[in-house]
Backbone as JSON, one array per atom type, in Angstrom:
{
  "sequence": "MSESIGNCASSTASERRERRRQKILGNAPGRLSAILSGPDGKEDRQAPILEGMHCGDSASSTDADGCSSENRAHKSDSRGKISTFETEIDYVEPVYCELVSRNRLFIALVLGILFRIAVALQWTNHLTLSFAVIFLSYEMFFALPHKSLKYPKHGYVVNFLMVAGLNEQFVIYLGLFLDLLWEFFVDFTIIAFSYICLQVVVNCAQNLT",
  "N": [[1.28, -1.29, 0.1], [1.51, 0.87, 0.68], [3.91, 1.36, -0.71], [2.46, 1.77, -3.41], [1.79, 4.34, -3.04], [3.68, 5.83, -2.46], [4.63, 5.53, -5.27], [2.89, 6.56, -6.66], [2.9, 9.51, -6.0], [5.05, 9.63, -6.97], [4.95, 9.23, -9.03], [3.33, 11.56, -9.81], [4.87, 13.92, -9.62], [6.52, 14.11, -11.29], [4.89, 13.9, -13.45], [4.18, 16.57, -13.37], [6.38, 18.09, -13.37], [7.17, 17.11, -16.42], [4.76, 18.57, -17.38], [5.49, 21.01, -16.77], [8.19, 21.23, -18.0], [6.82, 21.23, -20.36], [5.45, 23.36, -20.88], [7.3, 25.17, -20.6], [8.55, 25.17, -22.66], [7.03, 25.32, -24.41], [6.31, 28.28, -24.89], [8.34, 29.85, -25.0], [9.5, 30.61, -27.59], [7.84, 32.95, -27.77], [8.43, 34.28, -25.68], [11.38, 34.91, -26.27], [11.21, 36.49, -28.17], [9.82, 38.46, -27.18], [11.76, 39.06, -25.97], [13.98, 39.81, -27.36], [12.32, 41.9, -28.87], [12.6, 45.33, -29.27], [11.64, 48.15, -26.93], [9.36, 48.97, -27.58], [8.47, 47.35, -29.03], [8.77, 47.1, -32.01], [11.15, 47.06, -32.64], [13.83, 44.72, -33.99], [16.3, 42.69, -32.85], [19.05, 40.67, -32.86], [19.56, 37.58, -32.4], [21.15, 36.95, -28.98], [24.82, 36.11, -28.65], [27.04, 33.59, -27.59], [29.94, 33.94, -25.58], [33.04, 33.46, -27.28], [32.05, 32.9, -29.16], [31.55, 32.37, -32.82], [29.38, 33.97, -35.38], [28.51, 32.06, -37.29], [28.44, 29.84, -35.44], [25.86, 30.6, -34.39], [22.55, 29.18, -33.67], [20.15, 29.98, -35.55], [20.2, 30.28, -38.77], [19.69, 32.49, -40.19], [20.49, 34.73, -38.57], [23.38, 34.49, -38.74], [23.59, 34.51, -41.28], [23.04, 37.0, -41.42], [25.2, 38.18, -39.65], [27.49, 37.52, -41.16], [27.25, 38.61, -43.2], [26.75, 41.49, -42.54], [29.55, 41.44, -41.51], [31.45, 41.35, -43.72], [30.23, 43.6, -45.42], [31.26, 45.15, -43.8], [33.83, 44.73, -43.9], [34.93, 45.6, -46.83], [33.97, 47.58, -46.9], [36.45, 49.06, -44.93], [38.23, 48.35, -46.54], [38.55, 49.89, -49.06], [38.1, 52.63, -47.86], [40.27, 52.25, -47.73], [41.42, 51.85, -50.04], [40.93, 53.96, -50.82], [42.07, 56.07, -49.55], [44.51, 55.65, -49.91], [44.95, 55.89, -52.67], [44.53, 58.53, -52.89], [45.6, 61.9, -54.73], [46.9, 64.51, -54.09], [47.01, 66.99, -56.17], [48.84, 69.61, -57.77], [48.53, 72.3, -59.66], [51.02, 73.06, -62.2], [53.14, 76.25, -62.13], [54.39, 78.02, -64.28], [55.36, 80.36, -65.2], [56.61, 80.93, -62.4], [58.65, 78.88, -62.03], [60.15, 79.95, -64.26], [60.53, 82.62, -63.59], [62.1, 81.85, -61.3], [64.8, 80.6, -62.44], [65.57, 83.11, -64.0], [67.82, 84.08, -64.58], [69.81, 82.31, -65.25], [68.45, 81.34, -67.82], [68.45, 83.7, -69.38], [71.3, 84.53, -69.51], [71.36, 82.16, -71.18], [69.71, 83.27, -73.61], [71.1, 85.3, -74.18], [73.52, 83.37, -75.34], [72.14, 82.42, -77.91], [71.33, 84.32, -79.05], [73.52, 85.29, -80.27], [74.5, 83.31, -81.89], [72.35, 83.84, -83.87], [73.12, 86.11, -84.64], [75.26, 85.51, -85.74], [74.66, 83.86, -87.58], [73.34, 85.53, -89.13], [70.39, 85.72, -89.21], [69.06, 87.91, -87.46], [69.99, 91.35, -86.94], [68.88, 92.99, -85.07], [69.31, 93.16, -82.29], [68.22, 94.06, -79.55], [65.53, 94.89, -80.65], [64.51, 92.62, -80.55], [64.51, 91.13, -78.41], [63.09, 92.54, -76.57], [60.34, 92.05, -78.41], [59.98, 89.47, -77.55], [59.92, 89.6, -74.75], [57.93, 91.43, -73.97], [56.47, 89.99, -75.25], [56.36, 87.43, -73.54], [55.54, 88.77, -70.69], [52.89, 89.83, -71.54], [51.26, 87.82, -71.91], [51.9, 85.58, -70.76], [52.77, 86.0, -67.91], [51.82, 88.02, -66.42], [48.89, 88.11, -66.44], [48.97, 85.77, -64.3], [50.21, 86.83, -62.01], [50.02, 87.38, -58.48], [50.27, 89.75, -56.34], [49.03, 92.08, -55.64], [49.85, 94.51, -55.57], [52.85, 96.77, -56.93], [56.44, 95.46, -56.69], [58.03, 97.86, -56.05], [57.62, 99.08, -53.67], [58.01, 101.46, -52.22], [57.93, 103.2, -54.58], [55.5, 103.54, -54.7], [54.14, 103.95, -52.15], [54.7, 106.91, -52.34], [53.63, 107.79, -54.89], [50.71, 107.11, -54.01], [51.05, 108.91, -51.51], [50.82, 111.55, -52.5], [48.39, 111.61, -53.52], [47.35, 110.45, -56.16], [45.74, 108.66, -58.28], [44.33, 105.3, -57.97], [44.04, 102.92, -59.17], [45.66, 103.98, -60.84], [48.32, 104.1, -59.84], [49.01, 101.5, -59.54], [48.91, 100.12, -62.31], [50.9, 101.94, -62.83], [53.16, 101.07, -61.69], [53.17, 98.41, -61.98], [54.35, 99.05, -64.1], [56.78, 100.1, -64.15], [57.87, 98.02, -62.95], [57.98, 96.0, -64.91], [60.05, 97.69, -66.71], [62.34, 97.75, -65.51], [62.61, 94.96, -64.72], [62.99, 94.67, -67.59], [65.46, 95.95, -68.34], [67.32, 94.07, -66.23], [67.4, 91.89, -67.12], [68.28, 92.14, -70.07], [70.81, 93.21, -69.79], [72.35, 90.8, -69.17], [71.78, 89.43, -70.71], [73.38, 90.91, -72.3], [75.76, 90.8, -71.49], [76.02, 87.8, -71.51], [76.3, 87.5, -74.12], [78.59, 89.12, -74.98], [80.25, 87.58, -73.37], [80.64, 85.84, -75.14], [81.0, 86.25, -77.91], [83.56, 87.2, -77.09], [84.72, 84.83, -76.65], [84.61, 83.82, -79.26], [86.22, 85.37, -80.82], [88.98, 85.11, -79.4], [89.4, 82.0, -80.41], [89.35, 82.33, -83.16], [92.02, 83.84, -83.29], [93.73, 82.52, -82.03], [93.41, 80.12, -84.02]],
  "CA": [[0.27, -0.26, 0.05], [2.94, 2.62, 1.16], [5.15, 1.45, -2.63], [1.54, 2.55, -4.62], [1.11, 5.43, -2.42], [4.93, 6.56, -2.86], [4.7, 5.19, -6.64], [1.85, 7.74, -7.48], [3.21, 10.13, -5.28], [6.82, 10.47, -7.75], [4.53, 9.71, -11.27], [2.53, 12.76, -9.75], [5.91, 14.98, -9.65], [7.28, 13.56, -12.32], [4.12, 14.51, -14.65], [3.88, 17.97, -13.04], [7.61, 18.67, -14.03], [7.19, 17.34, -17.14], [3.46, 19.52, -17.93], [6.28, 22.44, -16.13], [8.75, 21.54, -18.85], [6.24, 21.35, -21.67], [5.08, 24.76, -21.18], [8.04, 26.24, -20.53], [9.2, 25.0, -24.25], [6.24, 26.01, -25.76], [6.25, 29.45, -24.52], [10.22, 29.94, -25.22], [9.87, 31.34, -28.94], [6.89, 33.88, -27.45], [9.39, 35.12, -24.51], [12.29, 34.62, -26.86], [10.7, 37.54, -29.3], [9.93, 39.41, -26.39], [12.7, 39.92, -25.16], [14.62, 40.59, -28.49], [11.98, 43.29, -29.36], [12.28, 46.74, -28.67], [10.39, 48.77, -25.81], [7.74, 49.45, -28.21], [7.66, 45.65, -29.63], [9.02, 47.13, -32.9], [12.52, 47.04, -33.1], [13.69, 43.48, -34.18], [17.03, 42.15, -32.6], [19.41, 39.58, -33.2], [19.57, 36.66, -31.0], [22.85, 37.23, -28.23], [25.88, 34.89, -28.73], [27.95, 33.31, -26.71], [31.24, 34.85, -25.43], [33.69, 32.72, -27.77], [31.38, 32.11, -30.67], [31.28, 33.27, -34.11], [28.61, 34.18, -35.94], [28.14, 30.65, -37.78], [28.27, 28.97, -34.76], [24.28, 30.48, -33.79], [21.61, 28.32, -33.88], [19.93, 30.36, -36.44], [20.68, 30.09, -39.62], [19.35, 33.87, -40.56], [20.88, 35.4, -37.83], [24.09, 33.89, -38.89], [23.65, 34.99, -42.88], [22.61, 38.61, -41.1], [26.54, 38.7, -39.34], [28.24, 37.17, -41.87], [27.26, 39.64, -44.5], [27.68, 42.54, -42.16], [30.94, 41.65, -41.67], [31.65, 41.16, -45.41], [29.67, 44.9, -45.73], [32.61, 46.16, -42.94], [35.46, 44.54, -44.51], [34.78, 46.19, -47.58], [34.37, 49.49, -46.69], [37.17, 49.54, -44.35], [38.77, 48.09, -48.21], [37.06, 51.0, -49.42], [38.81, 53.83, -47.01], [42.51, 52.03, -47.44], [42.08, 52.17, -51.14], [40.71, 55.62, -51.62], [43.13, 56.77, -49.06], [46.15, 55.24, -50.86], [45.03, 56.4, -54.47], [44.4, 60.2, -53.01], [46.64, 62.38, -54.72], [46.72, 66.24, -54.29], [47.31, 67.85, -57.48], [48.96, 71.15, -58.06], [48.52, 72.94, -61.5], [52.49, 74.06, -62.3], [53.05, 77.56, -62.81], [55.46, 77.68, -65.47], [55.41, 81.48, -64.73], [57.4, 81.0, -61.15], [59.75, 78.19, -62.46], [60.99, 81.11, -65.12], [61.1, 83.58, -61.86], [63.03, 81.02, -60.56], [65.45, 80.31, -63.0], [65.84, 84.07, -65.4], [69.45, 84.19, -64.53], [70.27, 81.16, -66.32], [67.21, 82.12, -69.28], [68.47, 85.35, -69.82], [72.4, 83.91, -70.29], [71.35, 80.99, -72.82], [69.19, 83.37, -74.58], [72.85, 86.29, -74.77], [74.03, 82.69, -76.4], [71.26, 82.12, -79.08], [71.01, 85.35, -80.0], [74.98, 85.41, -80.87], [74.17, 82.42, -82.73], [71.55, 84.27, -84.42], [73.28, 87.19, -85.42], [76.36, 85.08, -86.93], [74.27, 82.94, -89.1], [72.71, 86.88, -90.06], [68.94, 85.73, -88.51], [68.86, 89.08, -87.66], [70.78, 92.21, -86.71], [68.3, 94.39, -84.41], [69.17, 92.38, -81.02], [67.27, 94.97, -78.91], [64.12, 95.12, -81.08], [64.13, 90.72, -80.63], [64.29, 90.33, -77.58], [61.83, 93.62, -77.12], [59.42, 91.59, -78.78], [60.12, 88.29, -76.88], [60.16, 89.77, -73.23], [56.77, 92.29, -73.71], [54.92, 88.81, -75.73], [56.18, 86.91, -72.51], [54.84, 89.27, -69.84], [51.31, 90.64, -71.33], [50.81, 86.65, -72.15], [51.92, 84.2, -69.3], [53.01, 86.22, -66.41], [51.0, 89.25, -66.36], [47.59, 86.75, -65.93], [49.34, 85.15, -62.59], [50.58, 88.07, -60.83], [49.31, 87.26, -56.89], [50.14, 90.54, -55.5], [48.06, 93.54, -55.85], [50.65, 96.02, -55.74], [54.09, 96.31, -57.53], [57.16, 95.3, -55.85], [58.5, 99.0, -55.75], [56.54, 99.89, -52.61], [58.26, 102.57, -52.07], [57.18, 104.09, -55.28], [53.92, 102.98, -54.88], [54.0, 104.88, -51.42], [55.29, 107.74, -52.59], [52.08, 108.31, -55.43], [50.05, 107.0, -53.17], [50.66, 109.72, -50.78], [50.45, 112.54, -53.63], [46.93, 111.43, -54.12], [47.26, 110.18, -57.44], [44.52, 107.26, -58.33], [44.66, 104.01, -57.0], [44.6, 102.4, -60.36], [46.68, 104.32, -61.95], [49.27, 103.98, -59.61], [49.14, 99.92, -59.83], [49.71, 100.67, -63.46], [52.32, 102.68, -63.13], [53.66, 100.52, -60.89], [53.55, 97.27, -62.92], [55.17, 99.54, -65.51], [58.01, 100.39, -63.52], [58.86, 96.53, -62.94], [58.38, 95.17, -66.03], [60.91, 98.25, -67.03], [63.3, 97.15, -64.39], [63.16, 93.17, -65.42], [63.75, 94.66, -68.83], [67.06, 96.15, -68.24], [68.24, 93.69, -66.13], [67.57, 90.64, -68.29], [68.87, 92.34, -71.48], [71.92, 93.51, -69.63], [72.51, 89.41, -68.31], [72.31, 88.7, -71.99], [74.42, 91.5, -73.2], [76.94, 90.27, -70.74], [76.54, 86.79, -72.16], [76.32, 87.83, -75.48], [79.84, 89.85, -75.41], [81.3, 86.61, -73.31], [80.65, 84.4, -76.14], [81.88, 86.99, -78.81], [85.1, 87.31, -76.66], [85.39, 83.68, -76.94], [84.79, 83.46, -80.68], [87.84, 86.11, -80.82], [90.19, 84.08, -79.11], [89.64, 81.16, -80.71], [89.9, 83.09, -84.03], [93.11, 84.78, -83.03], [94.51, 81.17, -81.9], [93.93, 79.36, -85.46]],
  "C": [[1.08, 1.11, -0.14], [3.71, 2.5, -0.36], [3.83, 1.81, -3.26], [1.02, 3.69, -4.16], [2.38, 6.71, -2.83], [5.16, 6.58, -4.45], [3.82, 6.69, -7.53], [2.03, 8.81, -7.12], [4.53, 10.76, -6.28], [5.86, 10.54, -9.04], [4.05, 11.11, -10.7], [3.44, 13.81, -9.53], [6.32, 15.16, -10.59], [6.13, 14.32, -13.51], [4.21, 15.97, -14.16], [5.42, 19.04, -13.62], [7.05, 18.23, -15.5], [5.84, 18.72, -17.92], [4.77, 20.73, -17.32], [7.18, 22.39, -17.64], [8.39, 21.8, -20.24], [5.92, 22.96, -21.73], [5.73, 25.52, -20.77], [8.33, 26.26, -22.23], [8.19, 25.83, -25.21], [6.02, 27.46, -25.6], [7.76, 30.26, -24.84], [9.91, 30.85, -26.37], [8.88, 32.93, -28.66], [8.09, 35.44, -26.66], [10.71, 35.23, -25.09], [12.0, 36.27, -27.6], [10.24, 38.66, -28.37], [10.68, 40.5, -26.36], [13.98, 40.51, -25.9], [13.8, 42.01, -29.12], [12.29, 44.44, -28.49], [11.68, 46.98, -27.52], [9.33, 49.03, -26.53], [7.54, 48.24, -29.21], [7.77, 45.85, -31.43], [10.23, 46.7, -33.68], [13.53, 45.52, -32.89], [15.83, 43.65, -33.58], [17.53, 41.0, -32.56], [20.28, 38.81, -31.65], [21.06, 36.53, -30.4], [23.49, 35.48, -28.38], [26.6, 34.68, -27.84], [29.42, 33.73, -26.91], [32.04, 33.1, -26.37], [33.02, 32.09, -29.31], [31.38, 32.95, -32.07], [29.89, 33.51, -34.69], [28.23, 32.57, -36.94], [27.95, 29.67, -37.06], [26.88, 29.11, -34.29], [23.71, 29.59, -34.13], [20.28, 29.07, -35.19], [20.71, 30.66, -37.3], [20.67, 31.94, -40.54], [20.15, 35.31, -39.98], [22.47, 35.33, -38.42], [24.59, 34.74, -40.45], [23.84, 36.55, -42.45], [24.26, 38.7, -40.69], [27.18, 38.69, -40.2], [28.45, 38.5, -42.91], [27.27, 40.83, -43.78], [28.87, 42.67, -41.76], [31.36, 41.94, -42.73], [31.51, 42.7, -45.5], [31.1, 45.77, -44.93], [33.85, 46.15, -43.73], [35.59, 45.28, -45.91], [34.55, 47.36, -47.56], [34.98, 49.8, -45.98], [38.49, 49.54, -46.21], [39.05, 49.8, -49.05], [38.03, 51.75, -49.38], [39.97, 53.56, -47.13], [42.46, 52.18, -48.97], [41.91, 53.32, -51.79], [42.14, 56.33, -50.98], [44.39, 56.95, -49.96], [46.29, 56.04, -52.01], [44.89, 57.67, -54.19], [45.21, 60.78, -53.51], [45.86, 63.97, -54.76], [47.83, 66.63, -55.46], [47.36, 68.78, -57.81], [48.94, 71.44, -59.44], [49.9, 73.75, -61.3], [52.54, 75.35, -62.81], [53.95, 77.73, -63.36], [56.63, 79.17, -65.16], [56.49, 81.75, -63.18], [58.75, 80.15, -61.18], [61.02, 79.52, -63.64], [61.47, 82.09, -64.12], [62.72, 83.03, -61.44], [64.61, 80.92, -60.87], [66.11, 81.48, -64.5], [67.15, 84.55, -65.36], [69.84, 83.32, -65.7], [69.55, 81.26, -67.81], [68.22, 82.85, -69.87], [70.42, 84.64, -70.22], [72.42, 83.37, -71.36], [70.93, 81.88, -74.06], [70.32, 85.07, -75.47], [73.45, 84.93, -75.98], [73.22, 82.5, -77.92], [71.2, 83.4, -79.53], [72.79, 85.81, -80.64], [74.72, 84.52, -81.81], [73.47, 82.63, -83.87], [72.1, 85.12, -85.28], [74.43, 86.65, -86.47], [75.75, 84.18, -87.85], [72.89, 83.89, -89.48], [71.01, 86.26, -90.03], [68.66, 86.73, -88.38], [69.92, 89.89, -86.82], [70.13, 93.12, -85.54], [67.98, 92.92, -82.76], [68.35, 93.28, -79.9], [66.0, 94.58, -79.0], [63.47, 93.28, -80.56], [64.08, 90.71, -79.24], [63.14, 91.17, -76.7], [60.56, 92.57, -76.81], [59.25, 90.67, -77.69], [59.51, 88.6, -75.26], [58.68, 90.31, -72.87], [55.74, 90.81, -73.97], [54.96, 87.75, -74.09], [55.38, 87.3, -71.21], [53.61, 89.48, -69.94], [50.56, 89.14, -71.18], [50.35, 85.34, -71.19], [52.33, 84.85, -68.3], [51.96, 87.26, -65.97], [49.38, 88.4, -65.26], [47.71, 86.4, -64.35], [49.92, 85.83, -61.59], [49.32, 87.98, -59.69], [49.34, 88.28, -56.39], [49.67, 91.58, -56.37], [48.68, 94.75, -55.99], [51.63, 95.77, -56.19], [55.13, 95.89, -56.31], [57.87, 96.62, -55.54], [57.46, 99.14, -55.1], [56.97, 101.12, -52.18], [57.6, 103.84, -53.07], [55.7, 104.78, -55.33], [53.53, 103.85, -53.52], [54.16, 106.46, -51.52], [53.73, 108.62, -53.51], [51.25, 107.78, -54.49], [49.76, 108.44, -52.34], [50.31, 111.19, -51.37], [49.51, 112.36, -54.01], [46.68, 111.24, -55.34], [45.51, 108.89, -57.36], [44.9, 106.28, -58.01], [44.76, 102.93, -58.23], [45.72, 102.6, -61.32], [48.09, 104.46, -61.32], [49.74, 102.15, -59.64], [49.73, 99.84, -61.17], [50.52, 100.89, -63.65], [53.63, 101.52, -62.41], [54.23, 99.36, -61.09], [54.36, 98.03, -63.92], [56.56, 99.67, -65.5], [58.68, 98.84, -63.53], [59.3, 95.87, -64.44], [59.64, 96.63, -67.09], [62.51, 97.71, -66.85], [63.62, 95.69, -64.76], [63.41, 93.39, -66.59], [64.89, 94.53, -69.09], [67.74, 95.32, -67.37], [68.44, 92.63, -66.96], [68.38, 91.23, -69.57], [70.09, 92.75, -70.7], [72.53, 92.06, -69.17], [72.6, 89.09, -69.8], [73.45, 89.46, -72.48], [75.79, 90.45, -73.05], [76.98, 88.66, -71.51], [76.66, 86.59, -73.48], [78.4, 87.99, -76.05], [80.41, 88.53, -75.11], [81.16, 85.7, -74.89], [81.53, 85.27, -77.41], [83.29, 87.2, -78.64], [85.59, 85.53, -77.14], [85.77, 83.35, -78.01], [86.01, 84.25, -80.79], [89.13, 85.85, -80.51], [90.08, 83.28, -80.12], [89.68, 81.45, -82.27], [91.29, 83.44, -84.12], [94.31, 83.43, -82.63], [94.65, 80.57, -83.1], [94.8, 80.55, -86.18]]
}
């Protein structure tokens, strides 16, 4: 009698545990959905992944695909940023007028030699006029459009004219004219020096022969 009562009690307890387990398992999807949803019940979140697990180890294939695609997108975005950073080049348009200004002495010396050759070949007999045409053509069509200074280089002349009460535009143009005249004088002096030096070398070579 006592054994039957014990068996009945144990079976009743096991049945209660089984019913409780079935109830828990039956409500698991709903509770998981409630946990993963946001406060308003609309935000969908991915299922939590245990520490040390990868996206492919999760039970849900959808979550795994979402995680892998997210990783691929992050990697491709990182590669895109790296490639963009590596190929980004700051292009600076060359200004040839600055190159000419830095090498003005050398260019004037070469022009003196070329003018001496041109005179020897009887291509021109007007050295000053030829250089004036070349100089003005370069200044008007190449140098003046790239002038970065508002006022000319001769500041003392500009200040004196401004104090005299002359028009600002007139002062600027007059200062630019003085700059051009000064540059022409300096360049022509260097060209003449180069021309005379080459002429001396030619005369010495002729005397030696």
